[in-house]
């Protein structure tokens, strides 16, 4: 009589709540008589042993083995040694096979003479789609090198796959023992070295999200898990050093993807001594991974600066990825500054930076100060100046209070007036600043106000903060010599409004304060109410009379 087609290894440890459903999902597979089931009881302390023993006594082709608790990797390796099927499959005791899934993988592998068959897997309840799933969405296909489906490395689980047993035995692949992430060193080397792998978009596995904090996903932020994952990744990198360049680069790409995320976790939870060790080991690991590979997975310039800290073996930068160096402009895009900018440029690109103007105030002119680049026909008192407060939002950007940033300028009009920002403080990714600008050369009117990054003659205009008001909701009018000025929202960003003469007198009246609040938003209205509540109410009644139809 022919032996089993596929052996399903089911490691069990304290899963009495879900084990019956897992075993039932095997029984519902077509061609059940050709399926061997090996249940490895890893020293369960609940009722799982009794459930598994009853199943072995009543179902066909089931072998039950109990061992002293040694972990998932040991249990799976034990099951592999006992297996006799042509293919190997793995079902965790709290998960389930969809109906027909296992049979479908076996038929695919046999039809295409594949060493591995891979199907889709989803969570219970569903989780967001990971990048590796796009390798399956194009339909059934065969790949002969991992470079034809590089994102597949990002799915190191053994459970949504079947493996030809003779290939596993000849390769010496084993699950990692006594450490988490036991699938990685078994599955990834097999995927990379497989001579023929068949992919299918059909759902092959449902894994359970327990929600009780006991799963590996729930504990991956713990310091021990972070260091264990690093150990597994280091061993994987060592195993793959003899691969052809393209295959090795595919593995490095997955390592970069994972470790960029784990370095963020490490910075949050590791103590100083652990972080020094983590940074040293990551420095050795990243020595073999190109900067452009890592740059693909940094979400912002702050994350890129943390990766620079790993390359540079700088635990302080890993912990707090901030740079107060002058910003750079390259190819029309802004970048964080660094002493070795040319080496790390791809990690330092700023993909999102926005500016916001918050207030305007009167400032006394400084003796001999200038900032205008030529405006004629100006009206107003000579030497008048304003202070503009604002925020610059950019991941990784730092600044010392009182620091004058010559690389960051506020510009009024099309280069009419410019001045550098002075750092006030930093809150998260927001750099708060103030800028003093002389306006005696500006005629009354409306002028665009914007923040500019300047780098050796190259410039980048910082977009206004998205949302209401395009970077400002308006500011209270202030006296500027014989004129009045305020910030007003515009379609493309904030504008400085300067008025003089009779218009300035009107702006100082309570009626204008009320109308300004209606026109330019809640900020001015709140200031008007705080300064002259009774006058504002009278202005409202008079305004209503004026606006009502005759």
Coordinates of C-alpha atoms in Angstrom, one line a residue:
X1 CA 0.0 0.0 0.0
X2 CA 1.3 3.4 -0.9
X3 CA 2.4 5.7 1.9
X4 CA 0.8 9.1 2.7
X5 CA 1.0 11.9 0.3
X6 CA 1.5 14.6 2.9
X7 CA 2.4 14.6 6.6
X8 CA 0.8 17.4 8.7
X9 CA 2.9 18.2 11.8
X10 CA 0.7 19.7 14.6
X11 CA 2.6 21.0 17.7
X12 CA 0.3 21.4 20.7
X13 CA 0.7 23.3 23.9
X14 CA -2.2 24.5 26.1
X15 CA -4.6 25.1 23.2
X16 CA -7.6 23.1 24.4
X17 CA -9.9 26.0 23.4
X18 CA -9.0 25.8 19.7
X19 CA -7.5 22.4 19.2
X20 CA -10.7 20.6 18.2
X21 CA -11.4 23.1 15.4
X22 CA -7.8 22.8 14.1
X23 CA -8.1 18.9 14.0
X24 CA -11.5 19.1 12.4
X25 CA -10.1 21.2 9.6
X26 CA -7.7 18.4 8.7
X27 CA -10.6 15.9 8.7
X28 CA -12.5 18.0 6.2
X29 CA -9.7 17.9 3.6
X30 CA -10.4 16.0 0.4
X31 CA -8.3 12.8 0.1
X32 CA -8.1 12.6 3.9
X33 CA -7.0 9.0 3.7
X34 CA -3.7 10.1 2.1
X35 CA -2.9 12.5 4.9
X36 CA -0.7 11.5 7.8
X37 CA -1.2 13.6 11.0
X38 CA 1.6 13.8 13.6
X39 CA 0.5 15.5 16.8
X40 CA 3.4 16.5 19.1
X41 CA 2.2 17.4 22.5
X42 CA 4.8 19.8 23.9
X43 CA 4.0 19.1 27.6
X44 CA 0.6 20.6 27.7
X45 CA -0.8 21.4 31.2
X46 CA -4.5 21.9 30.2
X47 CA -6.9 19.5 28.5
X48 CA -5.1 19.5 25.2
X49 CA -3.5 16.0 25.8
X50 CA -6.9 14.4 26.3
X51 CA -8.3 16.0 23.1
X52 CA -5.3 14.9 21.0
X53 CA -5.4 11.4 22.4
X54 CA -9.1 10.9 21.7
X55 CA -8.5 12.2 18.1
X56 CA -5.6 9.8 17.6
X57 CA -7.7 6.9 18.9
X58 CA -10.7 7.6 16.5
X59 CA -9.2 9.1 13.4
X60 CA -7.1 7.3 10.8
X61 CA -3.4 7.9 10.1
X62 CA -2.8 9.9 13.3
X63 CA 0.3 9.5 15.5
X64 CA 0.3 11.1 19.0
X65 CA 3.6 11.8 20.8
X66 CA 4.1 13.6 24.1
X67 CA 7.4 15.3 24.9
X68 CA 8.7 17.4 27.8
X69 CA 8.0 21.1 27.1
X70 CA 10.8 22.4 24.8
X71 CA 9.2 24.9 22.6
X72 CA 7.6 25.1 19.1
X73 CA 10.9 24.6 17.2
X74 CA 11.7 21.4 19.0
X75 CA 8.2 20.1 18.5
X76 CA 8.2 20.7 14.8
X77 CA 11.6 19.2 14.3
X78 CA 10.4 16.1 16.2
X79 CA 7.4 15.9 13.9
X80 CA 9.6 16.2 10.8
X81 CA 11.8 13.3 11.9
X82 CA 8.7 11.1 12.3
X83 CA 7.0 12.1 9.0
X84 CA 6.7 9.6 6.2
X85 CA 4.7 11.6 3.6
X86 CA 6.0 12.8 0.3
X87 CA 5.3 16.4 1.4
X88 CA 5.5 18.2 4.8
X89 CA 2.9 20.6 6.1
X90 CA 2.6 22.4 9.4
X91 CA -0.6 23.4 11.3
X92 CA -0.4 25.3 14.6
X93 CA -3.0 24.0 17.0
X94 CA -4.9 27.2 17.3
X95 CA -5.2 27.7 13.5
X96 CA -7.3 26.0 10.7
X97 CA -7.0 24.9 7.1
X98 CA -9.8 26.1 4.8
X99 CA -11.7 23.3 3.2
X100 CA -9.7 21.8 0.3
X101 CA -6.7 24.0 0.9
X102 CA -4.2 21.3 1.7
X103 CA -5.3 19.1 -1.1
X104 CA -5.0 22.0 -3.6
X105 CA -1.4 22.7 -2.6
X106 CA -0.5 19.0 -3.0
X107 CA -2.1 18.9 -6.4
X108 CA -0.3 22.0 -7.5
X109 CA 3.1 20.7 -6.3
X110 CA 2.6 17.4 -8.1
X111 CA 1.4 19.0 -11.3
X112 CA 4.3 21.4 -11.6
X113 CA 6.9 19.1 -10.0
X114 CA 7.6 21.8 -7.4
X115 CA 9.7 21.5 -4.3
X116 CA 7.4 24.1 -2.5
X117 CA 3.8 25.2 -3.0
X118 CA 2.7 28.5 -1.5
X119 CA -0.9 29.7 -0.9
X120 CA -2.4 32.8 0.7
X121 CA -2.9 33.1 4.4
X122 CA -5.1 35.4 6.4
X123 CA -5.7 36.3 10.0
X124 CA -8.7 35.5 12.2
X125 CA -9.8 38.3 12.4
X126 CA -8.2 39.6 9.2
X127 CA -5.1 41.9 9.4
X128 CA -3.8 44.5 6.9
X129 CA -2.4 43.1 3.7
X130 CA 1.4 42.6 3.9
X131 CA 3.6 43.3 0.9
X132 CA 4.4 39.7 0.2
X133 CA 0.7 39.0 -0.8
X134 CA 1.1 40.9 -4.0
X135 CA 3.4 38.0 -5.2
X136 CA 0.3 35.8 -5.1
X137 CA -2.4 38.1 -6.5
X138 CA -1.3 37.7 -10.1
X139 CA -2.6 34.2 -10.3
X140 CA -1.1 30.7 -10.3
X141 CA 2.6 30.7 -11.5
X142 CA 5.9 28.9 -11.1
X143 CA 9.1 30.6 -10.1
X144 CA 12.5 29.1 -10.5
X145 CA 14.5 31.8 -8.6
X146 CA 13.5 33.9 -5.7
X147 CA 14.4 37.0 -7.7
X148 CA 11.2 36.3 -9.7
X149 CA 9.1 36.8 -6.5
X150 CA 11.4 38.8 -4.1
X151 CA 8.7 39.8 -1.7
X152 CA 7.9 36.2 -1.0
X153 CA 10.8 36.2 1.4
X154 CA 8.7 38.5 3.6
X155 CA 6.4 35.5 4.4
X156 CA 8.7 33.2 6.4
X157 CA 5.8 31.2 7.9
X158 CA 5.9 27.5 7.1
X159 CA 2.2 27.1 7.6
X160 CA 0.8 28.3 4.3
X161 CA 3.2 26.1 2.4
X162 CA 4.0 22.5 1.7
X163 CA 7.6 21.2 1.2
X164 CA 8.8 18.1 -0.5
X165 CA 10.3 16.1 2.3
X166 CA 13.3 14.8 0.4
X167 CA 14.3 18.4 -0.4
X168 CA 14.0 19.4 3.3
X169 CA 16.1 16.4 4.4
X170 CA 18.8 16.9 1.8
X171 CA 19.1 20.6 2.6
X172 CA 19.4 20.0 6.4
X173 CA 16.7 22.7 7.1
X174 CA 15.6 22.8 10.7
X175 CA 13.4 25.0 12.8
X176 CA 15.3 27.2 15.3
X177 CA 15.1 25.7 18.8
X178 CA 14.8 27.5 22.1
X179 CA 14.3 30.9 20.4
X180 CA 11.4 32.8 18.9
X181 CA 10.9 33.3 15.1
X182 CA 11.6 29.6 14.5
X183 CA 10.2 29.6 11.0
X184 CA 12.7 32.0 9.5
X185 CA 15.8 29.7 9.3
X186 CA 13.7 26.8 8.0
X187 CA 11.5 28.6 5.4
X188 CA 13.6 31.3 3.9
X189 CA 16.7 29.2 3.0
X190 CA 14.3 26.7 1.4
X191 CA 12.5 29.4 -0.6
X192 CA 15.8 30.9 -1.8
X193 CA 17.3 27.5 -2.8
X194 CA 14.1 25.9 -4.2
X195 CA 14.6 24.9 -7.8
X196 CA 10.9 25.2 -8.5
X197 CA 8.2 26.9 -6.4
X198 CA 4.5 27.2 -7.4
X199 CA 2.4 30.1 -6.1
X200 CA -1.4 30.3 -5.9
X201 CA -3.7 33.1 -4.8
X202 CA -6.1 30.5 -3.2
X203 CA -6.5 30.8 0.5
X204 CA -4.4 28.0 2.2
X205 CA -4.3 28.9 5.8
X206 CA -6.1 30.9 8.6
X207 CA -4.1 31.9 11.6
X208 CA -5.7 33.0 14.8
X209 CA -5.2 36.4 16.5
X210 CA -5.8 35.3 20.1
X211 CA -6.1 38.8 21.6
X212 CA -4.8 37.6 25.0
X213 CA -1.3 38.8 24.6
X214 CA 0.2 35.3 24.3
X215 CA 1.0 35.3 20.6
X216 CA 4.4 36.1 19.2
X217 CA 3.0 39.1 17.4
X218 CA 1.8 40.5 20.8
X219 CA 5.2 40.2 22.4
X220 CA 7.4 41.4 19.6
X221 CA 8.0 44.7 21.3
X222 CA 9.6 43.1 24.3
X223 CA 13.4 43.6 24.6
X224 CA 14.1 39.8 24.7
X225 CA 12.1 39.3 21.4
X226 CA 13.9 42.2 19.7
X227 CA 17.3 40.6 20.5
X228 CA 16.1 37.1 19.6
X229 CA 14.9 38.4 16.2
X230 CA 18.3 40.0 15.6
X231 CA 20.0 36.7 16.4
X232 CA 17.9 34.9 13.9
X233 CA 18.5 37.6 11.2
X234 CA 22.3 37.4 11.8
X235 CA 22.2 33.7 11.3
X236 CA 20.2 34.0 8.2
X237 CA 22.6 36.5 6.7
X238 CA 25.5 34.1 7.5
X239 CA 23.6 31.2 5.8
X240 CA 23.0 33.2 2.6
X241 CA 26.5 34.6 2.0
X242 CA 27.3 31.9 -0.5
X243 CA 24.2 32.6 -2.6
X244 CA 24.4 34.2 -6.1
X245 CA 24.4 38.0 -5.8
X246 CA 20.7 38.5 -6.9
X247 CA 19.4 35.9 -4.4
X248 CA 21.6 37.3 -1.6
X249 CA 20.3 40.8 -2.4
X250 CA 16.8 39.5 -2.1
X251 CA 17.4 38.2 1.4
X252 CA 19.3 41.4 2.4
X253 CA 16.3 43.4 1.2
X254 CA 14.0 41.5 3.6
X255 CA 16.5 41.9 6.4
X256 CA 16.6 45.6 5.8
X257 CA 12.8 45.8 5.8
X258 CA 12.5 44.0 9.1
X259 CA 15.4 45.6 10.9
X260 CA 14.4 49.2 10.0
X261 CA 11.1 48.4 11.9
X262 CA 12.9 46.6 14.8
X263 CA 15.3 49.4 15.3
X264 CA 12.3 51.7 16.0
X265 CA 11.1 49.3 18.6
X266 CA 14.6 48.9 20.0
X267 CA 14.9 52.7 20.4
X268 CA 11.7 52.7 22.4
X269 CA 12.1 49.8 24.8
X270 CA 15.8 48.8 25.1
X271 CA 17.8 50.3 28.0
X272 CA 21.1 52.1 27.2
X273 CA 23.3 49.0 27.6
X274 CA 21.0 46.9 25.4
X275 CA 20.8 49.6 22.8
X276 CA 24.6 49.8 22.6
X277 CA 24.8 46.1 22.0
X278 CA 21.9 46.3 19.5
X279 CA 23.6 49.1 17.6
X280 CA 27.0 47.3 17.4
X281 CA 25.4 44.1 16.0
X282 CA 23.3 46.0 13.6
X283 CA 26.4 48.0 12.4
X284 CA 28.1 44.7 11.6
X285 CA 24.9 43.5 9.8
X286 CA 24.4 46.6 7.8
X287 CA 28.0 46.6 6.6
X288 CA 26.9 44.0 4.0
X289 CA 23.7 45.8 3.0
X290 CA 23.8 48.8 0.6
X291 CA 22.4 52.1 1.7
X292 CA 20.0 52.2 -1.3
X293 CA 18.5 48.9 -0.1
X294 CA 17.8 50.2 3.4
X295 CA 16.5 53.5 2.0
X296 CA 13.6 51.7 0.4
X297 CA 12.0 51.0 3.8
X298 CA 12.5 54.2 5.7
X299 CA 9.2 56.0 6.2
X300 CA 10.6 59.5 6.8
X301 CA 13.8 61.3 7.2
X302 CA 13.8 60.6 11.0
X303 CA 13.8 56.9 10.3
X304 CA 16.5 57.4 7.7
X305 CA 18.6 59.2 10.3
X306 CA 18.1 56.3 12.7
X307 CA 19.4 53.9 9.9
X308 CA 22.4 56.2 9.6
X309 CA 23.0 55.7 13.3
X310 CA 23.1 52.0 12.7
X311 CA 25.6 52.3 9.9
X312 CA 27.7 54.7 12.0
X313 CA 27.4 52.6 15.2
X314 CA 25.9 55.6 17.0
X315 CA 23.4 54.5 19.7
X316 CA 22.5 58.1 20.6
X317 CA 21.3 58.7 17.0
X318 CA 19.4 55.4 17.0
X319 CA 17.7 56.5 20.2
X320 CA 16.9 60.1 19.1
X321 CA 17.3 60.5 15.4
X322 CA 17.6 64.3 15.2
X323 CA 19.8 66.7 13.2
X324 CA 20.3 70.4 13.8
X325 CA 22.7 70.7 10.8
X326 CA 21.8 72.9 7.9
X327 CA 19.3 71.3 5.5
X328 CA 20.4 70.4 2.0
X329 CA 18.7 70.8 -1.4
X330 CA 19.6 68.2 -4.0
X331 CA 17.8 67.6 -7.3
X332 CA 15.0 70.0 -6.3
X333 CA 14.3 68.0 -3.0
X334 CA 15.1 68.8 0.6
X335 CA 17.3 66.6 2.8
X336 CA 18.5 66.5 6.3
X337 CA 22.1 67.5 6.7
X338 CA 25.0 65.1 7.7
X339 CA 28.8 65.3 7.7
X340 CA 28.9 62.4 5.2
X341 CA 25.9 63.6 3.2
X342 CA 27.0 62.0 -0.1
X343 CA 27.2 58.5 1.5
X344 CA 23.8 58.6 3.2
X345 CA 21.9 61.0 1.0
X346 CA 19.2 58.4 0.1
X347 CA 18.4 57.9 3.8
X348 CA 18.2 61.6 4.5
X349 CA 15.6 62.7 1.9
X350 CA 12.7 64.7 3.4
X351 CA 9.5 63.5 1.9
X352 CA 7.2 65.7 3.9
X353 CA 7.9 69.1 5.3
X354 CA 5.3 71.8 6.0
X355 CA 5.3 75.3 7.4
X356 CA 2.7 77.2 9.4
X357 CA 2.5 80.9 10.3
X358 CA 1.0 81.4 13.7
X359 CA 1.1 85.1 14.7
X360 CA 2.5 88.5 13.8
X361 CA 3.7 91.1 16.2
X362 CA 5.4 94.5 16.1
X363 CA 9.2 94.7 16.4
X364 CA 11.5 97.6 16.8
X365 CA 14.0 98.0 14.0
X366 CA 17.6 97.1 14.7
X367 CA 20.2 99.7 13.9
X368 CA 21.7 99.2 10.4
X369 CA 19.4 96.2 9.8
X370 CA 18.2 95.5 6.2
X371 CA 16.5 92.6 4.5
X372 CA 14.7 94.2 1.6
X373 CA 15.9 93.4 -1.9
X374 CA 14.3 96.4 -3.6
X375 CA 10.8 97.7 -3.3
X376 CA 9.8 101.2 -4.5
X377 CA 6.8 103.4 -3.7
X378 CA 6.7 102.3 -0.1
X379 CA 4.5 104.2 2.3
X380 CA 4.7 104.0 6.0
X381 CA 7.1 104.8 8.8
X382 CA 10.7 104.3 8.1
X383 CA 12.3 101.4 10.1
X384 CA 9.1 99.5 10.9
X385 CA 9.5 95.7 11.3
X386 CA 7.4 92.7 12.3
X387 CA 7.9 89.5 14.1
X388 CA 6.3 86.4 12.6
X389 CA 6.0 83.2 14.7
X390 CA 5.5 79.8 13.1
X391 CA 6.2 76.1 13.0
X392 CA 8.1 73.9 10.7
X393 CA 7.0 70.2 10.7
X394 CA 9.7 67.8 9.6
X395 CA 10.7 64.4 11.0
X396 CA 14.3 64.3 12.2
X397 CA 14.8 68.1 12.2
X398 CA 16.2 69.6 15.4
X399 CA 17.3 73.0 16.6
X400 CA 18.8 74.6 19.7
X401 CA 16.7 77.4 21.2
X402 CA 18.2 80.7 20.1
X403 CA 19.9 79.1 17.1
X404 CA 19.7 81.3 14.0
X405 CA 19.1 79.0 10.9
X406 CA 20.6 80.7 7.9
X407 CA 19.4 77.7 5.9
X408 CA 15.7 78.5 6.7
X409 CA 14.4 81.8 5.6
X410 CA 11.0 83.6 5.7
X411 CA 10.3 85.5 2.5
X412 CA 7.7 88.2 2.0
X413 CA 6.7 88.7 -1.6
X414 CA 8.8 87.4 -4.4
X415 CA 12.1 87.9 -2.7
X416 CA 11.3 91.5 -1.5
X417 CA 12.1 90.8 2.1
X418 CA 13.9 87.8 3.6
X419 CA 15.2 86.9 7.0
X420 CA 16.5 83.8 8.8
X421 CA 14.5 81.8 11.4
X422 CA 15.5 81.8 15.0
X423 CA 14.6 78.6 16.8
X424 CA 12.3 78.9 19.8
X425 CA 11.8 75.3 20.8
X426 CA 10.9 71.9 19.4
X427 CA 7.9 69.8 20.3
X428 CA 7.9 66.3 18.6
X429 CA 8.5 66.9 14.9
X430 CA 7.5 70.6 15.1
X431 CA 10.2 73.2 15.2
X432 CA 8.8 76.4 16.6
X433 CA 10.5 79.6 15.2
X434 CA 10.4 83.3 15.1
X435 CA 11.6 85.6 12.3
X436 CA 12.1 89.4 12.4
X437 CA 11.5 91.1 9.1
X438 CA 11.9 94.8 8.2
X439 CA 8.9 96.1 6.1
X440 CA 9.6 99.8 5.7
X441 CA 10.4 99.3 2.0
X442 CA 7.0 97.5 1.4
X443 CA 4.1 99.4 0.0
X444 CA 0.6 98.7 1.4
X445 CA -0.9 95.6 -0.2
X446 CA -1.0 91.9 0.1
X447 CA 2.2 89.7 0.0
X448 CA 2.7 86.0 0.0
X449 CA 4.7 84.8 3.0
X450 CA 6.6 81.5 2.7
X451 CA 9.4 79.5 4.2
X452 CA 12.4 78.7 2.0
X453 CA 15.2 76.1 2.5
X454 CA 18.4 77.5 1.0
X455 CA 21.5 75.5 0.3
X456 CA 24.4 77.1 -1.5
X457 CA 22.2 79.0 -3.9
X458 CA 19.7 76.1 -4.3
X459 CA 16.3 76.7 -2.9
X460 CA 13.2 74.8 -2.0
X461 CA 9.9 76.4 -1.1
X462 CA 8.3 74.7 1.9
X463 CA 4.6 73.9 1.3
X464 CA 2.1 75.5 3.7
X465 CA 0.6 73.2 6.2
X466 CA -2.4 71.4 4.7
X467 CA -5.8 72.0 6.0
X468 CA -7.9 75.0 6.7
X469 CA -6.3 78.3 5.9
X470 CA -3.4 76.9 3.9
X471 CA -1.0 77.3 6.8
X472 CA -2.7 80.0 8.9
X473 CA -6.2 80.9 10.1
X474 CA -5.4 84.6 10.3
X475 CA -3.9 86.7 13.0
X476 CA -4.8 89.8 15.0
X477 CA -4.1 93.2 13.3
X478 CA -1.1 95.0 14.9
X479 CA 0.1 98.6 14.5
X480 CA 3.2 98.9 12.4
X481 CA 4.1 102.7 12.5
X482 CA 1.3 104.5 10.6
X483 CA 0.1 101.2 9.2
X484 CA -1.7 98.1 10.3
X485 CA -0.7 94.6 9.3
X486 CA -1.9 91.0 9.8
X487 CA -1.6 87.5 8.4
X488 CA -4.5 86.4 6.3
X489 CA -5.1 83.0 4.6
X490 CA -4.7 82.7 0.9
X491 CA -5.4 80.0 -1.7
X492 CA -1.7 79.1 -2.0
X493 CA -0.5 80.0 1.5
X494 CA -0.6 82.8 4.0
X495 CA -0.4 86.5 3.0
X496 CA 0.8 89.5 4.9
X497 CA -1.7 92.4 4.5
X498 CA -0.5 96.0 5.1
X499 CA -2.9 98.9 5.1
X500 CA -2.4 102.6 5.8
X501 CA -4.3 105.9 6.1
X502 CA -8.1 105.7 6.5
X503 CA -8.1 101.9 6.0
X504 CA -5.7 101.6 8.9
X505 CA -8.1 103.6 11.1
X506 CA -11.0 101.4 10.1
X507 CA -9.0 98.3 10.9
X508 CA -8.5 99.6 14.4
X509 CA -12.3 100.0 14.9
X510 CA -14.4 97.3 16.7
X511 CA -16.5 96.9 13.6
X512 CA -13.5 95.8 11.6
X513 CA -12.4 93.4 14.3
X514 CA -15.7 91.7 14.1
X515 CA -15.8 91.5 10.3
X516 CA -12.2 90.3 10.3
X517 CA -13.2 87.5 12.6
X518 CA -16.0 86.5 10.2
X519 CA -13.6 86.7 7.1
X520 CA -10.4 85.3 8.5
X521 CA -11.5 82.7 11.0
X522 CA -11.9 81.8 14.6
X523 CA -8.5 83.1 15.8
X524 CA -9.2 86.8 15.0
X525 CA -12.8 86.5 16.2
X526 CA -11.6 85.1 19.5
X527 CA -9.1 87.9 19.9
X528 CA -11.8 90.5 19.1
X529 CA -14.2 89.1 21.6
X530 CA -11.5 89.0 24.3
X531 CA -10.5 92.6 23.6
X532 CA -13.9 94.3 23.2
X533 CA -16.9 92.1 23.8
X534 CA -19.4 94.8 24.1
X535 CA -18.1 96.7 21.1
X536 CA -18.1 93.5 19.0
X537 CA -21.7 92.8 19.8
X538 CA -22.7 96.4 18.8
X539 CA -20.7 96.0 15.6
X540 CA -22.5 92.7 14.9
X541 CA -25.9 94.4 15.2
X542 CA -24.8 97.3 13.0
X543 CA -23.3 94.9 10.5
X544 CA -26.6 92.9 10.4
X545 CA -28.6 96.0 9.7
X546 CA -26.2 97.0 6.9
X547 CA -26.3 93.5 5.3
X548 CA -30.0 92.9 5.6
X549 CA -32.1 93.5 2.4
X550 CA -34.0 96.9 2.1

